[in-house]
CSV table of C-alpha atoms in Angstrom, one decimal:
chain,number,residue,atom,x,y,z
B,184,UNK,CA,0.0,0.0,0.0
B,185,UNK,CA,1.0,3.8,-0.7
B,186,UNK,CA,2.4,5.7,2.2
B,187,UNK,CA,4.0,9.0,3.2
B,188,UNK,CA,6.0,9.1,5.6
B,189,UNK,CA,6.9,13.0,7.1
B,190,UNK,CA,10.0,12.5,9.8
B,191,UNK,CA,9.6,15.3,11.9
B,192,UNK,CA,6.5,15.8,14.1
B,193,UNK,CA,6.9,19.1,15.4
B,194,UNK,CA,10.0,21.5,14.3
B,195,UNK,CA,10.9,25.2,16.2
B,196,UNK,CA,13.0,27.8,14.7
B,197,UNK,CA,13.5,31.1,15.3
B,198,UNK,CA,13.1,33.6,12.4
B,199,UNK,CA,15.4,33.9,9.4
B,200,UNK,CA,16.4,30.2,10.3
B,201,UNK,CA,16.4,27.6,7.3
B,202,UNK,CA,14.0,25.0,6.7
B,203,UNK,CA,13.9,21.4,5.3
B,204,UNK,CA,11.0,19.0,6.4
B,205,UNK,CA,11.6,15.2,4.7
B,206,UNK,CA,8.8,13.6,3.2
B,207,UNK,CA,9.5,9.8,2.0
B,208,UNK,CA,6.8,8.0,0.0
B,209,UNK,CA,6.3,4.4,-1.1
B,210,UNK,CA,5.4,4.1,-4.5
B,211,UNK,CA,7.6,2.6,-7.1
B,212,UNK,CA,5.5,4.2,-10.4
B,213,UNK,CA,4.8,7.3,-11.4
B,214,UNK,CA,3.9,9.8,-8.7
B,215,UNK,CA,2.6,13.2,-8.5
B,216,UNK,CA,3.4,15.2,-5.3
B,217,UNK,CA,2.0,17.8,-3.1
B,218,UNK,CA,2.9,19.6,0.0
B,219,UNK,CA,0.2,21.6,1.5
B,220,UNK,CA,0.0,24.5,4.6
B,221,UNK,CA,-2.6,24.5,7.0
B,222,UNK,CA,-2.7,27.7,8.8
B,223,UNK,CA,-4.0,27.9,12.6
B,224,UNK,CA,-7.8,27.5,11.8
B,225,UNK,CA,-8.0,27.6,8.8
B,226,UNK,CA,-8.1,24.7,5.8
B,227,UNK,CA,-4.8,22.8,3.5
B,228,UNK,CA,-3.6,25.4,1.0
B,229,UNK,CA,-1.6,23.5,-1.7
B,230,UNK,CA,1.5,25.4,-1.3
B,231,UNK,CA,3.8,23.6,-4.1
B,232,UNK,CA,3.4,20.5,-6.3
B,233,UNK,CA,5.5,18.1,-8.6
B,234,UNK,CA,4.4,16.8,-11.9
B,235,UNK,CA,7.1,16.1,-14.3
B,236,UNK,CA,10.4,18.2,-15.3
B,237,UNK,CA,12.8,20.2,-13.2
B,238,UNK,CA,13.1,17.9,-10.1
B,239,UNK,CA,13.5,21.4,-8.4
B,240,UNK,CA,9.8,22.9,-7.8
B,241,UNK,CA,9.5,26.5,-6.5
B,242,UNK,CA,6.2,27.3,-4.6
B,243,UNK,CA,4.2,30.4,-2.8
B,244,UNK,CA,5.8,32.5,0.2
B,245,UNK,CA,9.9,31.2,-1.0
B,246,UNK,CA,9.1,27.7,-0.2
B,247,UNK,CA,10.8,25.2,-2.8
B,248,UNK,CA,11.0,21.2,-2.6
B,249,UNK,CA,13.3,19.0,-4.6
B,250,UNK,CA,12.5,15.4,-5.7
B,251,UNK,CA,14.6,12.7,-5.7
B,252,UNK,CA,13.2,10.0,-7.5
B,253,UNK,CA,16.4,7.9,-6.2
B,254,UNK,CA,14.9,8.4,-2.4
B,255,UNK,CA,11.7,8.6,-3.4
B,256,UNK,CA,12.1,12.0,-1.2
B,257,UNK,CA,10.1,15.3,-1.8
B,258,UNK,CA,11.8,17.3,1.2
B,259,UNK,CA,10.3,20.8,1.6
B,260,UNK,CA,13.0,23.7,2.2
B,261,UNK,CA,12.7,27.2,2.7
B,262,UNK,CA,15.8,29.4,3.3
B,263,UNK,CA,15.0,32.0,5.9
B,264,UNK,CA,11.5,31.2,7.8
B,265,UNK,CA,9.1,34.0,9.1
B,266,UNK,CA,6.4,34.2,12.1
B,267,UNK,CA,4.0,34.0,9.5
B,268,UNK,CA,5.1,30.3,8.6
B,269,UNK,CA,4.1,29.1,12.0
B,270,UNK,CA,1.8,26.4,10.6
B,271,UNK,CA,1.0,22.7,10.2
B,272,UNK,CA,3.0,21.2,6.8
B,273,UNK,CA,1.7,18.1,4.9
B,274,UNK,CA,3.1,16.0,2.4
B,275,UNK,CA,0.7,14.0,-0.2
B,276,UNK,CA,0.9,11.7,-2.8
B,277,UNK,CA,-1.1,10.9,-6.1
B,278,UNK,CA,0.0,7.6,-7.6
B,279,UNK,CA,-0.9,7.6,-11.4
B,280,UNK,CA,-2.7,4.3,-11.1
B,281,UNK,CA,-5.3,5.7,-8.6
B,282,UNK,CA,-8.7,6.8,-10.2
B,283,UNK,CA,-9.8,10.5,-9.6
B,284,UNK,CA,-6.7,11.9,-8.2
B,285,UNK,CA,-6.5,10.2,-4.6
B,286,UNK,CA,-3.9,11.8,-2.6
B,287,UNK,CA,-2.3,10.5,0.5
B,288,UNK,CA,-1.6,12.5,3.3
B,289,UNK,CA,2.1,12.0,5.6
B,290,UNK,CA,1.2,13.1,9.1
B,291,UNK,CA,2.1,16.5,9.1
B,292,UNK,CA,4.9,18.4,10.5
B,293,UNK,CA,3.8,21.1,13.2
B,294,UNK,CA,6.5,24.4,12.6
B,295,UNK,CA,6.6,26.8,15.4
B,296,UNK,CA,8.7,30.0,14.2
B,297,UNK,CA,10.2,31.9,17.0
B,298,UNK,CA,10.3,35.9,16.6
J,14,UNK,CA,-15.0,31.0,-7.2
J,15,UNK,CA,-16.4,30.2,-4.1
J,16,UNK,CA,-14.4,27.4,-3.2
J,17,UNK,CA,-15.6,24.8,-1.4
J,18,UNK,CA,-18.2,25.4,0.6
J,19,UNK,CA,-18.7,23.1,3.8
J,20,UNK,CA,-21.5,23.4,6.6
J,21,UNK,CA,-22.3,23.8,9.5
J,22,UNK,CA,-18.7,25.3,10.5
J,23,UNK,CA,-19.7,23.4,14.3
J,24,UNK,CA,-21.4,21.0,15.2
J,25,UNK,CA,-21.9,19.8,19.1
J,26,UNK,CA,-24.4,17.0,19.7
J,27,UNK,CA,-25.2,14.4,21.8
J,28,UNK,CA,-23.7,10.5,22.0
J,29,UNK,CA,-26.6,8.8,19.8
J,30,UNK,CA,-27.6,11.6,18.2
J,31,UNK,CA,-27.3,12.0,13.8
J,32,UNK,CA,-25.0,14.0,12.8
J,33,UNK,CA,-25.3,15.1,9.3
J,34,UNK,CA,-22.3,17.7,7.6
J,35,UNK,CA,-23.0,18.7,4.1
J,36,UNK,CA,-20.5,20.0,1.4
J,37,UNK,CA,-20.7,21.6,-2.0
J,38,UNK,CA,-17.8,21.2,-4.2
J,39,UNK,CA,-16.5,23.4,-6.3
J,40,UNK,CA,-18.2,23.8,-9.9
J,41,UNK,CA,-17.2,21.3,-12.4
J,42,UNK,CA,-14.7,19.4,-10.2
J,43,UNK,CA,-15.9,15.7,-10.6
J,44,UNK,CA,-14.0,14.1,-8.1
J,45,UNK,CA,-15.1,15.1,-4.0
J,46,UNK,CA,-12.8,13.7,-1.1
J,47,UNK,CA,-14.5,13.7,2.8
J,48,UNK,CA,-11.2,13.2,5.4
J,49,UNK,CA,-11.3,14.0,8.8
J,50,UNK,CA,-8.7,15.5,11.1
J,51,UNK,CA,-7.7,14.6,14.6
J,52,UNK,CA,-4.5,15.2,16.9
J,53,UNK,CA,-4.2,11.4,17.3
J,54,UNK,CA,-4.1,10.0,13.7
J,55,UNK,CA,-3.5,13.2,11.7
J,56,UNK,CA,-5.2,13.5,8.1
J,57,UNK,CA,-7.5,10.1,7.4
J,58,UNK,CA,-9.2,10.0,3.7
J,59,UNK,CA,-12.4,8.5,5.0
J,60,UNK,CA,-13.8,7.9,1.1
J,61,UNK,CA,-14.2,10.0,-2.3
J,62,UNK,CA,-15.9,9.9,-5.4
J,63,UNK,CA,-15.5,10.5,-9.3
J,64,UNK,CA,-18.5,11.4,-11.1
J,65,UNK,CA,-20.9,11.4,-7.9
J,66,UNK,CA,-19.9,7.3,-7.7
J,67,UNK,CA,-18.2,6.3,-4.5
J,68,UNK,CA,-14.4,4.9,-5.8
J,69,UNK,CA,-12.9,3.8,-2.4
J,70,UNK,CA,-14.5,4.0,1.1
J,71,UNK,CA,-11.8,1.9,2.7
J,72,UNK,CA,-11.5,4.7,5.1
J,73,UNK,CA,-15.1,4.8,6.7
J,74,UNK,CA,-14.3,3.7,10.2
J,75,UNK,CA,-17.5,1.5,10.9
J,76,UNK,CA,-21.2,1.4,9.5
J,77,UNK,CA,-21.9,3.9,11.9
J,78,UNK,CA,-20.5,6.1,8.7
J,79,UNK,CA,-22.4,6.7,5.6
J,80,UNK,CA,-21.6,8.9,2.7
J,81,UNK,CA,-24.0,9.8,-0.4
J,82,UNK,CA,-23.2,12.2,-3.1
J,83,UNK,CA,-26.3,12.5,-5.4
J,84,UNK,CA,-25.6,14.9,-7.9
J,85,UNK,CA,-22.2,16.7,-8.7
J,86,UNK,CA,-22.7,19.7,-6.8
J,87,UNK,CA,-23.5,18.1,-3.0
J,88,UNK,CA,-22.5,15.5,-1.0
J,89,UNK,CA,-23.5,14.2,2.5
J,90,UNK,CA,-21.3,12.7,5.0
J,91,UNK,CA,-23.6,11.4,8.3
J,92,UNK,CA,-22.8,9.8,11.4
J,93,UNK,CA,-25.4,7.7,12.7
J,94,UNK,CA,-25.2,7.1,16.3
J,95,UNK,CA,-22.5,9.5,16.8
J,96,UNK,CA,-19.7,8.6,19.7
J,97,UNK,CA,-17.4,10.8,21.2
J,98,UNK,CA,-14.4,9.6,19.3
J,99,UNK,CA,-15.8,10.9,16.7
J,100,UNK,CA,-15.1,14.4,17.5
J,101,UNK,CA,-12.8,15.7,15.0
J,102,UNK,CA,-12.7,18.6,12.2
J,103,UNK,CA,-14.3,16.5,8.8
J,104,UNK,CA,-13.1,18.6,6.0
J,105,UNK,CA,-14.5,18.5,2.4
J,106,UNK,CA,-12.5,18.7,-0.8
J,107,UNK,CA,-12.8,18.8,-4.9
J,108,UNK,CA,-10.4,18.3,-7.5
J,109,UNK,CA,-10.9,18.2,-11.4
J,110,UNK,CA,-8.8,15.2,-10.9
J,111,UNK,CA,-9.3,12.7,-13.7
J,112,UNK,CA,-7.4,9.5,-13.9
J,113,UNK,CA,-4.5,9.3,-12.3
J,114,UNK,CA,-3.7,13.1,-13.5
J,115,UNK,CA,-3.1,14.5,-9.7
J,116,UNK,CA,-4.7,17.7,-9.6
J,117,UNK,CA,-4.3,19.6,-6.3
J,118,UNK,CA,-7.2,19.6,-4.3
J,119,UNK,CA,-9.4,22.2,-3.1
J,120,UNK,CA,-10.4,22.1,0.9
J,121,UNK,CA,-13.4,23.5,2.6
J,122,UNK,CA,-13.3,25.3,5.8
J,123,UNK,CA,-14.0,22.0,7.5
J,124,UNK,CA,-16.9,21.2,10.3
J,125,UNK,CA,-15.6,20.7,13.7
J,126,UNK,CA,-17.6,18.3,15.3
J,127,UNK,CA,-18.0,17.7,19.5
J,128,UNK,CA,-19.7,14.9,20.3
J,129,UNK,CA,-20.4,14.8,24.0
C-alpha cells in the first residue's frame, strides 16, 4: 500500500532560520506530489506540487521542494523562515494508477517560528 | 470561485444523536474527497468519489458512517449514532482530478464536530 511518511512531528526555529521537512513515499511508479500548509484554523492550501520536469519545484511564500526520484524524497525547504510560517506542513501523494486523483496524506509536521 | 463550501462550520451533539455535515464542491470538479482530522491519527481520507460514484470507502471507520453524493454539486457525510471519538474537524475537498492526473485539491473550511 501507498504511504508518506513525514520524519519530523513538530519542528521550532526562530526567524530567518532555514528550513527542510523530509517527506519519504512508497510508491515505485509514477507519482505526483503535493505539499500543503494549513494555517492555525483555517483549511490545506496547496503550497507547491511536482508533476514532471525540473526535479526542483519552487512554490508560494519562497518555499521550494526538490524530488529525488532515487529516495523517493520530496523534502520541503525554505531558506529564511518567518512568524507567519508558524503552521502545520503536509506532504501528499497521487499515484498515477489511482482513479480520480487520490492523494495520501504524511502526518504533518507542526512548525513553530520563534520571533 | 467560491471554493468549497462546507457546513455547518460546528457541530456539538449528543452521543446517539445523527449528525449530518454537508459539502458543495466546487463547480465542475468531478472528483469530491471527505477526510477527517484529529490530533491522534492526523489527516484520514475516509472515502471519495469521481463522477458522484463512490471509488474507495476503505476509510469509513464503521457502519456507523455513511456517505451519499447525489448529484455533482453536494455531498452528505452522516454519522449515525455518533460517539465521542468521533469528535474531530471533517473537511471537504474537490479536484478536477481525472485518472490518475493529480490535480491539487481544493479544501473547505472544514466542520468541527464535539460529540459529548
Amino acid at each position: 500500500a501507498q504511504s508518506v511518511s513525514q520524519h519530523n512531528h513538530h519542528v521550532i526555529l526562530s526567524e530567518a532560520a532555514s528550513l527542510e521537512l523530509g517527506c519519504n513515499y512508497s510508491y515505485g511508479g509514477t507519482v505526483n506530489l503535493f505539499w500543503y500548509v494549513q494555517y492555525p484554523g483555517q483549511h490545506l492550501q496547496l503550497l507547491l506540487k511536482y508533476f514532471s520536469g525540473d526535479p526542483l519545484v519552487k512554490g508560494i511564500k519562497g518555499f521550494e521542494a526538490e524530488f529525488i526520484k532515487s529516495k523517493f524524497s520530496f523534502n520541503l525547504r525554505k531558506p529564511s523562515v518567518q512568524w507567519s510560517d508558524t503552521a502545520e506542513y503536509f506532504c501528499a501523494v497521487n499515484a498515477h494508477l489511482n482513479q480520480g486523483g487520490k492523494l495520501i496524506f504524511g502526518q504533518g509536521t507542526e512548525l513553530s517560528v520563534k520571533p | 470561485d467560491a471554493g468549497v463550501i462546507q457546513s455547518p462550520r460546528h457541530e456539538v451533539t449528543e452521543m446517539g444523536q445523527e449528525v449530518t455535515l454537508r459539502c458543495k464542491p466546487i463547480s465542475g470538479h468531478n472528483s469530491l474527497f471527505w477526510y477527517r482530522q484529529t490530533m491522534m491519527r492526523g489527516l484520514e481520507l475516509l472515502i471519495y468519489f469521481n463522477n458522484n460514484v463512490p471509488i474507495d470507502d476503505s476509510g469509513m471507520p464503521e457502519d456507523r458512517f455513511s456517505a451519499k453524493m447525489p448529484n455533482a454539486s453536494f455531498s452528505t457525510l452522516k454519522i449515525q449514532p455518533s460517539e465521542p471519538r468521533d469528535s474531530a474537524v471533517y473537511f471537504c475537498a474537490s479536484s478536477s482530478g481525472g485518472q490518475g492526473n493529480g490535480s491539487p485539491l481544493h479544501f473547505g473550511n472544514g466542520t468541527r464536530l464535539t460529540v459529548t
